[in-house]
Short mmCIF file of C-alpha atoms in Angstrom, two decimals:
data_model
loop_
_atom_site.label_atom_id
_atom_site.label_comp_id
_atom_site.label_asym_id
_atom_site.label_seq_id
_atom_site.Cartn_x
_atom_site.Cartn_y
_atom_site.Cartn_z
CA MET N 51 0.69 -37.02 75.98
CA VAL N 52 4.73 -36.95 75.99
CA ASN N 53 6.22 -38.04 72.53
CA GLN N 54 8.68 -40.94 72.77
CA SER N 55 9.95 -41.15 69.26
CA PRO N 56 13.02 -39.82 68.31
CA GLY N 57 13.26 -36.88 66.13
CA GLN N 58 9.40 -36.03 67.29
CA PRO N 59 8.33 -33.13 69.16
CA GLN N 60 8.45 -33.99 72.86
CA TYR N 61 4.31 -32.31 73.64
CA GLN N 62 1.64 -34.01 70.96
CA TYR N 63 0.18 -30.53 71.53
CA GLU N 64 1.64 -27.42 72.49
CA TRP N 65 -0.42 -26.14 75.13
CA GLN N 66 1.06 -29.76 77.14
CA ASN N 67 4.07 -28.11 77.41
CA PRO N 68 4.14 -26.81 81.00
CA THR N 69 6.83 -23.49 79.88
CA HIS N 70 3.97 -22.76 77.17
CA ARG N 71 3.03 -19.21 76.81
CA SER N 72 -0.20 -18.18 75.29
CA PHE N 73 -0.64 -15.67 72.15
CA ASP N 74 -0.35 -11.98 74.21
CA PHE N 75 -3.03 -10.75 72.06
CA GLY N 76 -3.97 -7.26 73.73
CA LYS N 77 0.16 -6.41 73.15
CA VAL N 78 -0.11 -7.59 69.40
CA PHE N 79 -3.44 -5.24 69.01
CA GLY N 80 -1.82 -2.19 71.33
CA ARG N 81 2.12 -2.61 68.80
CA ALA N 82 -0.66 -2.72 65.85
CA PHE N 83 -1.06 0.99 66.48
CA SER N 84 1.54 2.55 67.98
CA GLY N 85 4.55 0.23 65.52
CA VAL N 86 3.06 3.30 62.97
CA PHE N 87 4.66 5.75 64.25
CA ALA N 88 7.72 4.48 65.54
CA ASP N 89 10.05 6.30 63.11
CA ILE N 90 7.74 9.57 61.38
CA LYS N 91 10.07 11.41 59.13
CA PRO N 92 10.38 7.92 57.10
CA LEU N 93 6.44 7.84 57.33
CA LEU N 94 5.85 10.92 56.14
CA ILE N 95 8.00 10.51 53.03
CA GLY N 96 6.47 7.54 52.04
CA LEU N 97 2.67 9.16 52.47
CA LEU N 98 3.86 12.06 50.68
CA VAL N 99 4.50 9.39 47.47
CA VAL N 100 1.88 7.64 48.18
CA GLY N 101 -0.15 10.52 48.42
CA LEU N 102 0.73 12.22 45.60
CA PHE N 103 0.43 9.04 43.16
CA THR N 104 -2.95 8.40 44.53
CA VAL N 105 -4.09 11.90 43.63
CA GLY N 106 -2.61 11.88 40.25
CA LEU N 107 -3.66 8.09 39.56
CA SER N 108 -7.62 9.07 40.56
CA VAL N 109 -7.02 12.31 38.16
CA MET N 110 -6.40 9.54 35.49
CA THR N 111 -8.48 6.96 35.49
CA THR N 112 -11.71 9.08 36.97
CA GLY N 113 -11.56 11.24 34.07
CA ALA N 114 -11.05 8.38 31.43
CA THR N 115 -14.05 6.24 33.18
CA GLN N 116 -16.09 9.67 33.10
CA ASP N 117 -15.08 10.36 29.40
CA MET N 118 -16.51 6.71 28.65
CA VAL N 119 -19.68 6.69 30.32
CA ALA N 120 -20.32 10.33 28.89
CA ASN N 121 -20.08 8.83 25.36
CA PRO N 122 -20.89 5.22 25.43
CA ASN N 123 -21.45 4.87 22.43
CA ASN N 124 -17.36 5.15 22.05
CA MET N 125 -17.00 3.01 25.16
CA ASP N 126 -14.11 0.84 24.62
CA MET N 127 -14.48 -1.97 27.03
CA GLY N 128 -10.89 -3.42 26.39
CA THR N 129 -9.94 -0.01 27.29
CA PHE N 130 -12.08 0.55 30.23
CA TYR N 131 -11.02 -3.27 32.23
CA LEU N 132 -7.09 -2.36 31.10
CA VAL N 133 -7.75 1.16 32.98
CA THR N 134 -9.33 -0.07 35.91
CA PHE N 135 -6.74 -3.46 35.85
CA GLY N 136 -3.68 -1.53 35.67
CA GLY N 137 -4.39 1.12 38.47
CA ASN N 138 -5.53 -1.42 40.90
CA LEU N 139 -2.21 -2.99 39.88
CA ILE N 140 0.12 0.66 40.47
CA SER N 141 -2.06 1.32 43.05
CA LEU N 142 -1.17 -2.27 45.31
CA LEU N 143 2.48 -1.64 44.27
CA MET N 144 2.07 1.71 45.97
CA ILE N 145 0.11 -0.16 49.15
CA VAL N 146 2.98 -2.47 49.29
CA TRP N 147 5.49 0.10 48.99
CA PHE N 148 4.63 1.72 51.93
CA GLN N 149 3.92 -1.32 53.87
CA LEU N 150 7.42 -2.59 54.01
CA ILE N 151 8.56 1.00 55.09
CA VAL N 152 6.25 0.74 58.50
CA ILE N 153 7.09 -3.01 58.80
CA HIS N 154 10.97 -2.41 58.68
CA THR N 155 9.81 0.80 61.49
CA ALA N 156 7.88 -1.31 63.38
CA TYR N 157 10.31 -4.49 63.60
CA ALA N 158 13.05 -2.06 64.75
CA LYS N 159 11.24 -0.33 67.45
CA PHE N 160 9.85 -3.72 68.61
CA THR N 161 13.20 -5.26 68.57
CA GLY N 162 15.27 -2.34 69.66
CA ASP N 163 17.55 -3.07 66.12
CA GLU N 164 18.39 0.18 65.43
CA LEU N 165 20.24 -1.08 62.58
CA VAL N 166 16.99 -2.65 60.98
CA GLY N 167 15.75 0.79 61.02
CA GLN N 168 18.00 2.56 59.31
CA ASN N 169 17.74 3.41 55.73
CA VAL N 170 13.90 2.11 55.49
CA ILE N 171 13.30 3.63 52.42
CA GLY N 172 15.65 2.19 50.32
CA LYS N 173 15.27 -1.28 52.25
CA ALA N 174 11.40 -1.00 50.74
CA LEU N 175 12.20 -0.25 47.16
CA ARG N 176 14.40 -3.31 47.02
CA PHE N 177 12.09 -5.20 48.17
CA THR N 178 8.64 -3.98 47.15
CA LEU N 179 8.93 -6.09 43.54
CA PRO N 180 9.02 -9.66 45.09
CA MET N 181 6.89 -8.55 48.05
CA PHE N 182 4.36 -7.49 45.13
CA VAL N 183 4.78 -10.94 43.79
CA ILE N 184 3.75 -12.10 47.18
CA ALA N 185 1.23 -9.80 47.64
CA PHE N 186 -1.02 -10.37 44.42
CA ILE N 187 -0.45 -14.18 45.30
CA TYR N 188 -2.50 -13.85 48.73
CA SER N 189 -4.44 -11.21 47.23
CA LEU N 190 -6.04 -13.59 44.26
CA VAL N 191 -6.22 -17.23 46.50
CA CYS N 192 -8.29 -14.86 48.91
CA ILE N 193 -10.76 -13.01 46.77
CA LEU N 194 -11.13 -16.98 44.74
CA GLY N 195 -10.78 -18.69 48.04
CA PHE N 196 -13.94 -16.18 48.96
CA TYR N 197 -16.24 -17.50 46.77
CA ALA N 198 -15.43 -21.22 47.76
CA LEU N 199 -17.12 -21.43 50.46
CA LEU N 200 -14.93 -18.71 52.62
CA ILE N 201 -11.79 -21.25 53.09
CA GLY N 202 -10.18 -17.73 51.57
CA PHE N 203 -10.75 -16.20 54.51
CA VAL N 204 -10.89 -19.01 56.99
CA PHE N 205 -7.32 -20.56 55.92
CA VAL N 206 -5.23 -18.31 53.66
CA TRP N 207 -6.16 -15.08 54.87
CA PRO N 208 -4.77 -15.81 58.50
CA GLY N 209 -2.21 -18.45 57.44
CA TRP N 210 0.20 -16.42 54.45
CA ALA N 211 -1.03 -12.75 56.79
CA LEU N 212 3.13 -13.31 58.03
CA ALA N 213 3.99 -13.81 54.61
CA GLY N 214 5.60 -10.24 54.60
CA PRO N 215 8.14 -9.59 57.54
CA VAL N 216 9.08 -13.35 56.98
CA TYR N 217 10.20 -12.08 53.56
CA VAL N 218 12.12 -9.18 54.96
CA PHE N 219 13.76 -10.73 57.76
CA GLU N 220 13.99 -13.89 56.94
CA ARG N 221 14.81 -14.09 53.01
CA LYS N 222 13.43 -17.19 52.17
CA GLY N 223 12.32 -15.89 48.90
CA VAL N 224 8.63 -15.77 47.46
CA PHE N 225 7.28 -19.33 47.45
CA GLY N 226 9.52 -20.44 50.48
CA SER N 227 7.41 -17.35 52.71
CA LEU N 228 4.37 -18.38 51.99
CA GLY N 229 5.31 -21.62 53.04
CA ARG N 230 6.49 -20.18 56.46
CA ALA N 231 4.25 -18.54 57.03
CA TRP N 232 1.66 -20.94 56.78
CA THR N 233 3.56 -22.86 59.12
CA LEU N 234 4.52 -20.26 62.32
CA ALA N 235 0.90 -19.64 62.04
CA ARG N 236 0.18 -23.51 62.70
CA ASN N 237 -2.21 -23.68 65.94
CA TYR N 238 -1.81 -19.61 66.19
CA LYS N 239 -4.34 -19.06 62.68
CA ARG N 240 -7.41 -18.54 64.89
CA TRP N 241 -5.50 -15.69 66.57
CA ILE N 242 -4.22 -14.27 63.70
CA LEU N 243 -8.10 -14.71 62.02
CA LEU N 244 -9.26 -12.85 64.89
CA PHE N 245 -6.96 -9.69 65.00
CA LEU N 246 -7.15 -9.51 61.41
CA PHE N 247 -11.08 -9.51 61.57
CA VAL N 248 -11.03 -7.06 64.67
CA LEU N 249 -8.69 -4.39 62.88
CA SER N 250 -10.76 -4.56 59.83
CA LEU N 251 -13.92 -3.68 61.65
CA ILE N 252 -12.35 -0.76 63.45
CA ALA N 253 -10.44 0.11 59.40
CA SER N 254 -13.73 0.34 58.44
CA VAL N 255 -15.25 2.85 61.07
CA ILE N 256 -12.32 4.80 60.59
CA TYR N 257 -11.75 4.76 56.54
CA SER N 258 -15.94 5.60 56.78
CA LEU N 259 -15.87 8.48 58.83
CA ILE N 260 -12.47 10.24 57.70
CA ALA N 261 -13.70 9.98 54.22
CA GLY N 262 -17.18 11.20 54.93
CA LEU N 263 -15.80 14.61 56.57
CA ALA N 264 -13.48 14.71 52.94
CA VAL N 265 -16.77 14.67 51.10
CA VAL N 266 -18.71 17.06 53.26
CA ALA N 267 -15.26 19.04 53.26
CA GLY N 268 -14.94 19.15 49.81
CA GLY N 269 -18.63 20.59 49.18
CA TYR N 270 -20.74 17.74 47.65
CA ASN N 271 -23.63 16.66 48.84
CA MET N 272 -23.74 12.66 48.43
CA PHE N 273 -27.20 12.44 48.80
CA ASP N 274 -28.20 15.31 46.17
CA PRO N 275 -27.48 13.27 41.74
CA ALA N 276 -27.00 17.03 40.89
CA SER N 277 -23.36 17.54 43.38
CA VAL N 278 -22.62 14.07 42.73
CA GLY N 279 -22.43 14.35 38.89
CA ASP N 280 -20.99 17.37 38.65
CA ILE N 281 -17.91 15.52 40.38
CA ASN N 282 -14.54 16.69 38.19
CA ALA N 283 -11.53 14.35 39.25
CA ALA N 284 -8.89 17.32 38.61
CA SER N 285 -10.87 19.91 40.92
CA PRO N 286 -9.56 21.93 43.70
CA ARG N 287 -12.40 19.92 45.99
CA MET N 288 -11.86 16.16 44.33
CA ILE N 289 -8.40 16.47 44.84
CA ILE N 290 -8.48 17.43 48.69
CA VAL N 291 -10.99 14.36 48.90
CA THR N 292 -9.01 12.20 47.69
CA SER N 293 -6.19 13.36 49.11
CA LEU N 294 -7.80 13.13 52.78
CA SER N 295 -8.86 9.18 51.71
CA ALA N 296 -5.68 8.29 50.67
CA VAL N 297 -4.15 9.41 53.69
CA ALA N 298 -6.96 7.01 55.66
CA GLY N 299 -6.99 4.30 53.96
CA TYR N 300 -2.68 4.58 53.94
CA PHE N 301 -2.73 4.76 57.57
CA ILE N 302 -5.05 1.86 57.58
CA TYR N 303 -2.49 -0.10 55.82
CA ALA N 304 0.39 1.15 58.09
CA VAL N 305 -1.76 -0.25 60.94
CA TYR N 306 -2.04 -3.68 59.43
CA ALA N 307 1.77 -3.75 58.64
CA SER N 308 2.82 -2.72 61.98
CA GLY N 309 -0.03 -5.30 63.65
CA LEU N 310 1.64 -8.16 61.65
CA THR N 311 4.81 -7.21 62.24
CA ALA N 312 3.99 -7.46 65.85
CA ALA N 313 1.77 -10.97 65.39
CA TYR N 314 5.27 -12.40 64.18
CA LEU N 315 7.39 -11.70 66.37
CA GLU N 316 5.10 -12.77 69.16
CA ILE N 317 4.59 -15.94 67.26
CA LYS N 318 8.36 -16.59 67.13
CA ASP N 319 8.98 -15.69 70.37
CA ILE N 320 6.78 -17.95 71.26
CA LYS N 321 7.54 -21.02 68.94
CA GLU N 322 11.44 -20.17 68.64
CA GLY N 323 12.86 -18.16 71.64
CA GLY N 324 13.64 -14.91 70.94
CA THR N 325 14.84 -12.65 67.88
CA THR N 326 17.75 -11.42 67.69
CA LEU N 327 19.62 -9.29 64.84
CA GLY N 328 21.62 -12.33 64.51
CA ASP N 329 18.95 -14.99 64.12
CA VAL N 330 17.32 -13.00 61.17
CA PHE N 331 20.08 -13.27 59.40
CA ALA N 332 21.45 -15.86 60.25
#
């Protein structure tokens, strides 16, 4: 059906358009992994920084938690929750910064815009705080929505998934980026949801394997209560386990960042035509 109303799209549904191009799931999925290694140097620098933060944070928070558990009579639940919540916020901040590095390098690789790929660490730092706000809102709504009949996963999870690349390359602001991401995802939420679901399954397997190998390499027997109870967060063995687990986790975060950047470019290209550097910063 062709829409004759002035100012309205010519076709009521996009699939009616004879020039319509479908979402290339295979290309986006492949780019999710290839984009991670678009520029190794900033990736390794970022991984080193977040790895050191993760190990240090693990030593501090695990040590504090063990002290509380060992002395239940002196346990301050307020302090316990403060340590846990504060640690999670710092972790989210590190994740956002690391993913921003990958978003820049992956975008530069996918589009050929070399300028976007320069000084990505500095650019990532500049975007970290507003992106942290976006990530916090996104996570909070998804978590709350999960308990509301899975609404957060069915609608919000794919609907706001592209907010990161939108904020970085379209400068829409925090809420403007969420709105723009929702608009871009319209009619493509099922593909984004499928992409995130498949990626989550693969990520779970990868992380479980590497984390399991890390525990074994650290000399811990998870089936032996004595071995588990003897864990010291500051011991060399535990630092090795934490470091390897952190590498696995941040690799997965990098794949998500690269994949969503690829999905953003794919959908933007389908809906609005090719993306150029002039379009991005216009």
